[in-house]
PDB file of C-alpha atoms in Angstrom:
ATOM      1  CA  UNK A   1      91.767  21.895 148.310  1.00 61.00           C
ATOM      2  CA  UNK A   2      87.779  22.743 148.183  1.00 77.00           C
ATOM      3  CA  UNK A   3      87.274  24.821 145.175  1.00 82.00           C
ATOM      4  CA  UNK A   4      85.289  28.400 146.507  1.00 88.00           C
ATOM      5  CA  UNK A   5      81.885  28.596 145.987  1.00 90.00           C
ATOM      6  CA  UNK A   6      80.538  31.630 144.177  1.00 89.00           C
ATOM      7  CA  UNK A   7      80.080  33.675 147.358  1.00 86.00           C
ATOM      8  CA  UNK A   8      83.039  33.022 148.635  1.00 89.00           C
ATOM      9  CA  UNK A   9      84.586  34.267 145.564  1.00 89.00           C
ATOM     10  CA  UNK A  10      82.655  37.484 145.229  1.00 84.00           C
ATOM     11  CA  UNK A  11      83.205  38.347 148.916  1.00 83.00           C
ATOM     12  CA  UNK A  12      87.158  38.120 148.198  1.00 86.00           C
ATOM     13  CA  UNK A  13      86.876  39.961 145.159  1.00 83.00           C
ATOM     14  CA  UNK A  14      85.071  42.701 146.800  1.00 79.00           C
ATOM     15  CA  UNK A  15      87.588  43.048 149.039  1.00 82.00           C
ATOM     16  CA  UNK A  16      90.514  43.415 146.280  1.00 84.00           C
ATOM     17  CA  UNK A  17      91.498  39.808 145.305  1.00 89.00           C
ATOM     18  CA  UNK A  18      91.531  40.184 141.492  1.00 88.00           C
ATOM     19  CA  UNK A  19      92.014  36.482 141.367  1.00 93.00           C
ATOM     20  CA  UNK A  20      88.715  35.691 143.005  1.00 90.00           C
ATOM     21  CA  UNK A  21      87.589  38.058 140.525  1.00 87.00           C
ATOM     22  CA  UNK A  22      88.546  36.294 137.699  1.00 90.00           C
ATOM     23  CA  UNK A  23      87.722  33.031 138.704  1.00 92.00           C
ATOM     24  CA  UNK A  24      84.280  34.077 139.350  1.00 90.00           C
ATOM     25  CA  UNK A  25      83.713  35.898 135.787  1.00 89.00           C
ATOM     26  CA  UNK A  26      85.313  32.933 133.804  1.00 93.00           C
ATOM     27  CA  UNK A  27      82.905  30.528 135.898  1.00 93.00           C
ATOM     28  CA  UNK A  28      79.430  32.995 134.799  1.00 94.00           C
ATOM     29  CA  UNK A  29      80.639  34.277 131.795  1.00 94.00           C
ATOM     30  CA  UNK A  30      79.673  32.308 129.060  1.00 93.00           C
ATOM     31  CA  UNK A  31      75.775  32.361 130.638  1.00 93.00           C
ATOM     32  CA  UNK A  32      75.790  36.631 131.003  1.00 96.00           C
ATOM     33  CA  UNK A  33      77.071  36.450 126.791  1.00 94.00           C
ATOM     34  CA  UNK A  34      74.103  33.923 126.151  1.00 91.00           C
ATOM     35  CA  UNK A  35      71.938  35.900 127.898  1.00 95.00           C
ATOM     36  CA  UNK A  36      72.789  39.116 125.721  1.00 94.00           C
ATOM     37  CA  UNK A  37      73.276  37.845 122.792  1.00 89.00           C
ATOM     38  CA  UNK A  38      69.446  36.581 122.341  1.00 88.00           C
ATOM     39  CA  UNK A  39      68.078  40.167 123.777  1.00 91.00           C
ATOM     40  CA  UNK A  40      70.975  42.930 122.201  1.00 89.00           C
ATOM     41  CA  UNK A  41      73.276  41.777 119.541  1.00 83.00           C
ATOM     42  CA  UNK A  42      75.849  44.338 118.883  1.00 85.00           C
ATOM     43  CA  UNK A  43      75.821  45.805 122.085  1.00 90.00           C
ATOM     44  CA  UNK A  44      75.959  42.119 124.085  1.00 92.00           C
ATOM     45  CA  UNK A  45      79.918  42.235 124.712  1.00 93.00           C
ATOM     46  CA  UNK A  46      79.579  46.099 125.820  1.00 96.00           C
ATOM     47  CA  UNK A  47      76.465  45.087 128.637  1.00 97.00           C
ATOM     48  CA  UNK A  48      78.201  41.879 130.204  1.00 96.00           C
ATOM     49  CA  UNK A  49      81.300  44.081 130.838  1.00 95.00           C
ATOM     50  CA  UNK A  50      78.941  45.842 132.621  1.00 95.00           C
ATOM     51  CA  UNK A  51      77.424  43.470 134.478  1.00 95.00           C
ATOM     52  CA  UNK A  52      80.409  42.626 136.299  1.00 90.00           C
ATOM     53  CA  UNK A  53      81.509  45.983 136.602  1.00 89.00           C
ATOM     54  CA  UNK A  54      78.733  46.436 138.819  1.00 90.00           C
ATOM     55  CA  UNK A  55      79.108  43.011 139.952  1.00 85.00           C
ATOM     56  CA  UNK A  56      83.132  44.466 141.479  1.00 81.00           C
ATOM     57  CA  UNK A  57      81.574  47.404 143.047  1.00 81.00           C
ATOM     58  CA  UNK A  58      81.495  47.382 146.646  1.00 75.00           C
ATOM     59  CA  UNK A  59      78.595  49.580 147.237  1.00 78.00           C
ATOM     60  CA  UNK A  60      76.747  47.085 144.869  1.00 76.00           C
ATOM     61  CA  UNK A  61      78.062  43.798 144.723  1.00 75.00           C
ATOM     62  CA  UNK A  62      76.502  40.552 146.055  1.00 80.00           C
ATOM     63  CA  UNK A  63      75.548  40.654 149.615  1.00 78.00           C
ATOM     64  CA  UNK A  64      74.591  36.903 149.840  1.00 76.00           C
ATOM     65  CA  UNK A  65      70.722  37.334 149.918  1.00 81.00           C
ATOM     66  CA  UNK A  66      70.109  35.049 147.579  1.00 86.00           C
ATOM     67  CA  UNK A  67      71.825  32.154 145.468  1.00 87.00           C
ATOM     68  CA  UNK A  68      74.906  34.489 143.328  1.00 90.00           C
ATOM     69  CA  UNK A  69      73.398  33.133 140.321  1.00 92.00           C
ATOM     70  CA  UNK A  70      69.867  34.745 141.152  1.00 94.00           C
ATOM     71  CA  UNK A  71      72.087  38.202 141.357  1.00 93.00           C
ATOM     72  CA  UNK A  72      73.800  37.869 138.735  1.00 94.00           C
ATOM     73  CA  UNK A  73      70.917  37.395 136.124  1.00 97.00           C
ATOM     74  CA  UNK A  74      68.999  40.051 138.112  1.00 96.00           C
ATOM     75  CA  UNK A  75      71.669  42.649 137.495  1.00 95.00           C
ATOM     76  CA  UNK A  76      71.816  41.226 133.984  1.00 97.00           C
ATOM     77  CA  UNK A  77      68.301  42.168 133.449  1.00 96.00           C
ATOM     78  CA  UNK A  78      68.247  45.484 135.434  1.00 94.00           C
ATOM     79  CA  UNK A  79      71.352  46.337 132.480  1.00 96.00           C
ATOM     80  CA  UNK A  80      69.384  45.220 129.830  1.00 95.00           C
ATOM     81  CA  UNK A  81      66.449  47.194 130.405  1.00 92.00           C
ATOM     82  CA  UNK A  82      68.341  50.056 131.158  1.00 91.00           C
ATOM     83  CA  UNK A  83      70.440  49.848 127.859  1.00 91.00           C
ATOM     84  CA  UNK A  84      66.910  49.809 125.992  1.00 89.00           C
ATOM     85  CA  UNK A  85      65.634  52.301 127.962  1.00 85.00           C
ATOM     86  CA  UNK A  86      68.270  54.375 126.932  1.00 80.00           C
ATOM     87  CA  UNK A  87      68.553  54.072 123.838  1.00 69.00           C
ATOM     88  CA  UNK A  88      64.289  54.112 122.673  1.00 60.00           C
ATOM     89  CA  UNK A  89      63.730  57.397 121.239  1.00 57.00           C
ATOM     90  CA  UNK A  90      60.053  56.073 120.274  1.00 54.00           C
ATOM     91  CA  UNK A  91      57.114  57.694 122.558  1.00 48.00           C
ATOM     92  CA  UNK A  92      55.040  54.521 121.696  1.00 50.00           C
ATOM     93  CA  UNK A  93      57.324  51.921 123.876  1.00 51.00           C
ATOM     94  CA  UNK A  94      56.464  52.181 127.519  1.00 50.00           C
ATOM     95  CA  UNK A  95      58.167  52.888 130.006  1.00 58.00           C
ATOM     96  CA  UNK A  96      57.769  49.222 131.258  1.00 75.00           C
ATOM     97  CA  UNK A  97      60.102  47.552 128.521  1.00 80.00           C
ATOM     98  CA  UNK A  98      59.510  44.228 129.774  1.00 82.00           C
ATOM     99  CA  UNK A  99      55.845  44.194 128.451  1.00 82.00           C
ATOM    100  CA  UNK A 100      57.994  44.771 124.787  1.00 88.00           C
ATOM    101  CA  UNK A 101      59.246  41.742 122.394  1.00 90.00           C
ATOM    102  CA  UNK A 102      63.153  42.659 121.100  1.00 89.00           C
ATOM    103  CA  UNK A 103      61.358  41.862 117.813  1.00 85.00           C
ATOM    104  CA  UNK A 104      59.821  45.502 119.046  1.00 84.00           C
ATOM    105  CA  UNK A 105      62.764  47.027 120.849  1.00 84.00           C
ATOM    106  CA  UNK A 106      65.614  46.177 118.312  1.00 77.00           C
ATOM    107  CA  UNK A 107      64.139  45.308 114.574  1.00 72.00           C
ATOM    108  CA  UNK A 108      66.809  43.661 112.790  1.00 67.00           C
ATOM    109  CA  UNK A 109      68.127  41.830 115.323  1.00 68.00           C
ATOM    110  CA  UNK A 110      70.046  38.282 114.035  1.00 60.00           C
ATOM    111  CA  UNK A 111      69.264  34.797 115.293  1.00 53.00           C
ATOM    112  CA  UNK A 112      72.848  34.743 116.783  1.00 55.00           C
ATOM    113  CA  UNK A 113      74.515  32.150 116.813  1.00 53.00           C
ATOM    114  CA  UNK A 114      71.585  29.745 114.846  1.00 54.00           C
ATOM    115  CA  UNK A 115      72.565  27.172 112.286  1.00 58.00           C
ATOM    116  CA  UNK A 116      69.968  25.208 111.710  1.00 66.00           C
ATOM    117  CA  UNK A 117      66.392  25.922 110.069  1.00 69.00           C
ATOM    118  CA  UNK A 118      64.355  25.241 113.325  1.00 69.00           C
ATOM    119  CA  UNK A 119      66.842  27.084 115.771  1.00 74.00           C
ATOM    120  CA  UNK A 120      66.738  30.090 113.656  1.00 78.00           C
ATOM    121  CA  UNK A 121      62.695  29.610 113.604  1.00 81.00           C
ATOM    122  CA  UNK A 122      62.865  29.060 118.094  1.00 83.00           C
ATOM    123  CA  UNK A 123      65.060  32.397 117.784  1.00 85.00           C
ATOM    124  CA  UNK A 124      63.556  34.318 115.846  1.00 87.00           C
ATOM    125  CA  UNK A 125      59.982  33.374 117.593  1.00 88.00           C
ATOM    126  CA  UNK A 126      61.290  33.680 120.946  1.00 90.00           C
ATOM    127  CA  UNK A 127      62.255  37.889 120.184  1.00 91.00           C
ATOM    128  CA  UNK A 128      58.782  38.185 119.218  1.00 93.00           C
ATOM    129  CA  UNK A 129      57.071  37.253 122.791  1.00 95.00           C
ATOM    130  CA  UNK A 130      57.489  39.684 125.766  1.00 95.00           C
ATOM    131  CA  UNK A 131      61.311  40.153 126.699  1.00 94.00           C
ATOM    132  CA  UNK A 132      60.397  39.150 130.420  1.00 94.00           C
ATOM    133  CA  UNK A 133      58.702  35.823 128.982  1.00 95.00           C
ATOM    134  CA  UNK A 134      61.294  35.454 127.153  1.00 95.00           C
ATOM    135  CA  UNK A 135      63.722  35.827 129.799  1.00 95.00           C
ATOM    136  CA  UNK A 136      61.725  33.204 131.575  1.00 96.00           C
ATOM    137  CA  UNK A 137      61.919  30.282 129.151  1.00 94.00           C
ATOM    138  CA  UNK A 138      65.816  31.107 128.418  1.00 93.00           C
ATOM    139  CA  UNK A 139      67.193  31.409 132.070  1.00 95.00           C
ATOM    140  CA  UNK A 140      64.965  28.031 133.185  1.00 93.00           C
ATOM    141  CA  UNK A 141      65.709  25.706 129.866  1.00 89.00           C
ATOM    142  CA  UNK A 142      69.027  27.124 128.893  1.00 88.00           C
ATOM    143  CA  UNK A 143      70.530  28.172 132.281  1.00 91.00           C
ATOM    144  CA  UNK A 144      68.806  25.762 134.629  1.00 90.00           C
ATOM    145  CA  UNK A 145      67.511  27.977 137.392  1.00 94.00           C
ATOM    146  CA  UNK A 146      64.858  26.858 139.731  1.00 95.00           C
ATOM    147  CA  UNK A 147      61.419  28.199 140.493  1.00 96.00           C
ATOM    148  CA  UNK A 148      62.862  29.921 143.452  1.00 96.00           C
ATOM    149  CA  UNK A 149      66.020  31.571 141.453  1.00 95.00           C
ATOM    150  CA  UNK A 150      63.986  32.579 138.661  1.00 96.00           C
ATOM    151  CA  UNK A 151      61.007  34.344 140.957  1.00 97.00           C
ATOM    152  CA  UNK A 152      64.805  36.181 142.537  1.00 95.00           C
ATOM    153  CA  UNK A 153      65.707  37.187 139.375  1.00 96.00           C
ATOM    154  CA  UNK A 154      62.305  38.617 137.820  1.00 94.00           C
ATOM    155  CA  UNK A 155      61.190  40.106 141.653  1.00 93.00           C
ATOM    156  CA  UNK A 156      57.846  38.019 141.268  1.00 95.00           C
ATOM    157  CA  UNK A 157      56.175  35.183 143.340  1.00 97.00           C
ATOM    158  CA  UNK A 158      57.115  31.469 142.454  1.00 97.00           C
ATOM    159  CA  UNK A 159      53.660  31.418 141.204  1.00 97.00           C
ATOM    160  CA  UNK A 160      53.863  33.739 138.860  1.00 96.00           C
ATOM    161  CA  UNK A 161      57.106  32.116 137.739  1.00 96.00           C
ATOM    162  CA  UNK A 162      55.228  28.723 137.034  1.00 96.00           C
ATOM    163  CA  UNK A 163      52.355  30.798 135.204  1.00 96.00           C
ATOM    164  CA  UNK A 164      54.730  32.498 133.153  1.00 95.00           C
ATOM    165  CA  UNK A 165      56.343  29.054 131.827  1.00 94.00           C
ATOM    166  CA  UNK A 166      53.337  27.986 130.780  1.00 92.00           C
ATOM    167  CA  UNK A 167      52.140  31.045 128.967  1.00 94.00           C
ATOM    168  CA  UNK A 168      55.431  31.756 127.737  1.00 92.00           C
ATOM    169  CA  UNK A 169      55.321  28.760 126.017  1.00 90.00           C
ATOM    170  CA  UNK A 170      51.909  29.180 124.473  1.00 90.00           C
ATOM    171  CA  UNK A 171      52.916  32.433 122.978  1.00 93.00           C
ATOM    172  CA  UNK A 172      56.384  30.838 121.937  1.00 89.00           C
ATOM    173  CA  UNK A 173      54.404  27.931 119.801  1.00 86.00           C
ATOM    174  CA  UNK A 174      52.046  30.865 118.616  1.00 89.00           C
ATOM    175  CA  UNK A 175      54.855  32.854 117.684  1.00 89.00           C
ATOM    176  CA  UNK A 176      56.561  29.544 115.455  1.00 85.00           C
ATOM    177  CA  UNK A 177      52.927  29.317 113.717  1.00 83.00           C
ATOM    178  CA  UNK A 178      52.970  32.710 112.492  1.00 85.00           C
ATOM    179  CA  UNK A 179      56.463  33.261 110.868  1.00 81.00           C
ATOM    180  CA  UNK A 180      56.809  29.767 109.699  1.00 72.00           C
ATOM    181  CA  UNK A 181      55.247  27.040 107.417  1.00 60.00           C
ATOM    182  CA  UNK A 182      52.869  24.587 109.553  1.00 57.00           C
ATOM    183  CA  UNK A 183      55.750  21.400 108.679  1.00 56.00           C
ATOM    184  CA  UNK A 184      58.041  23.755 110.335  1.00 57.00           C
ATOM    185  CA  UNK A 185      56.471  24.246 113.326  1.00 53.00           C
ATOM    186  CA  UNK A 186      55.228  20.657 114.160  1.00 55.00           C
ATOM    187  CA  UNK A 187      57.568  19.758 116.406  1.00 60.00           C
ATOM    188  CA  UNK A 188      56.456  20.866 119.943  1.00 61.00           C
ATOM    189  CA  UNK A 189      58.392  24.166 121.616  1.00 67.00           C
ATOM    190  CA  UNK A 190      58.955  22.222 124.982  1.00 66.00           C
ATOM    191  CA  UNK A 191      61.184  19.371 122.693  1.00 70.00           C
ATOM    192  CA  UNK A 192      62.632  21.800 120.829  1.00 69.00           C
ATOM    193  CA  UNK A 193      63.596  24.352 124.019  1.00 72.00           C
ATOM    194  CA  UNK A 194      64.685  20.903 125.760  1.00 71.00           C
ATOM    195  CA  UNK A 195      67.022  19.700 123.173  1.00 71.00           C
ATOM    196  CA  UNK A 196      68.371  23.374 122.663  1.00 65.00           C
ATOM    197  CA  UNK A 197      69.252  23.607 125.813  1.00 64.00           C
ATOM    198  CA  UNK A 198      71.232  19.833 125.819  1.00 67.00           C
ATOM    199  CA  UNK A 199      73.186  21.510 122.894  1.00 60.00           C
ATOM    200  CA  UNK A 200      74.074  24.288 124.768  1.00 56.00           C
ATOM    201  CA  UNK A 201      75.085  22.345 128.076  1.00 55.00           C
ATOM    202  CA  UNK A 202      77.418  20.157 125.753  1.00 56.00           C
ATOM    203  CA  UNK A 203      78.874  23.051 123.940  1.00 50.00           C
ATOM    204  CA  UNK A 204      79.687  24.706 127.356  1.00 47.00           C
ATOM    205  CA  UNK A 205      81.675  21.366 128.769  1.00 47.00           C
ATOM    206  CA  UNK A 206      83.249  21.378 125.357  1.00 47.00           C
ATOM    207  CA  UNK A 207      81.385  18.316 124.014  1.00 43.00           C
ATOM    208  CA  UNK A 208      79.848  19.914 121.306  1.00 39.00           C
TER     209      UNK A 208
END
C-alpha cells in the first residue's frame, strides 16, 4: 500500500481522521522542535503545539498552494514572531521582529542541544544575526528546503532567497569572529553549517 503523501494526510485530518493527524505530526515533528529550539528555548514545546493546532484547524489548515512543508515552516514562523511580539515589553524592538537577532529578543538564551566547542560557537553566532537570516541558513542546511520552498516560507522572491544565503553567511562568519578566538573560528561557516546539518540528518534516521 502507497504510504500518503503529506497532503493527502492533512486533507484527511481536516476532515476528522485523527490518524492522518498523527501520522502527519510524527512525520514534521522533530523539524517544527528544531526549528524552536534555536529561536525560543523554554517556550519551544508550548509554540510547536501550536503550530499544529493551527495546522488541525479547518478554517486554517493547508489548502495545497504550495509544497506542505513550505506551510508548515511558514506557520512556524508567523508563531514565532507572534510569541515575541507578545511577549517584548521594550519600545526599542520594532515592530518588524525579523530585522532582530534572538541574541536581542531573548538574552540568555542556551545553545540547545550543543556539545561540542564549535557547535556551541555556530549557535551561539547564529542568535546574534537577524532571526529571518537566521531562519534562512537553518531551514536550507538543516531542513533541506529549496530556493522555491524557502522564498514560500519567508513571502520573498527566489532572489532574495539566494541573496540572503549569501549574506547570511557573511554575517554568520562575522558573528564567529567576534565572540570567539581567531583558532576557533578558522574553519569556514559553510563546512561547519554542512557537517551540522549531516549530524542532524543522521540523528533523525537514528544513526547518530
Amino acid at each position: 500500500m502507497q504510504t500518503p503523501d503529506d497532503a493527502e494526510l492533512a486533507r484527511a485530518w481536516r476532515a476528522g481522521d485523527r490518524a492522518a493527524g498523527q501520522a502527519l505530526v510524527e512525520r514534521h515533528y522533530d523539524g517544527i522542535v528544531r526549528f524552536f529550539r534555536t529561536k525560543a528555548g523554554a517556550h519551544a514545546d508550548d509554540l510547536v503545539q501550536r503550530v499544529f493546532l493551527v495546522v488541525a484547524d479547518p478554517d486554517k489548515g493547508f489548502r495545497g498552494e504550495s509544497s506542505f512543508r513550505t506551510y508548515l515552516f511558514g506557520v512556524a514562523r508567523n508563531v514565532l514572531f507572534a510569541h515575541y511580539r507578545g511577549r517584548t515589553r521594550d519600545d526599542r524592538i520594532d515592530d518588524d521582529v525579523s530585522l532582530r537577532s534572538v541574541h536581542d529578543l531573548a538574552p540568555g538564551l542556551s545553545s540547545v542541544a550543543a556539545q561540542r566547542a564549535d557547535e556551541r560557537l555556530l549557535f551561539d553566532a547564529l542568535q546574534r544575526i537577524p532571526i529571518d537570516i537566521q531562519m534562512t541558513l537553518e531551514l536550507f542546511y538543516w531542513e533541506d528546503l529549496s530556493i522555491p520552498e524557502l522564498a514560500g516560507v519567508l513571502e520573498i522572491p527566489e532572489g532574495t532567497v539566494k541573496s540572503r544565503l549569501h549574506r547570511g553567511r557573511l554575517l554568520l562568519e562575522q558573528a564567529m569572529e567576534r565572540i570567539a578566538a581567531p583558532s576557533e573560528a578558522r574553519e569556514s561557516v559553510r563546512v561547519q553549517l554542512g557537517r551540522w546539518a549531516l549530524q542532524m540528518q543522521a540523528a533523525a534516521h537514528g544513526d547518530g
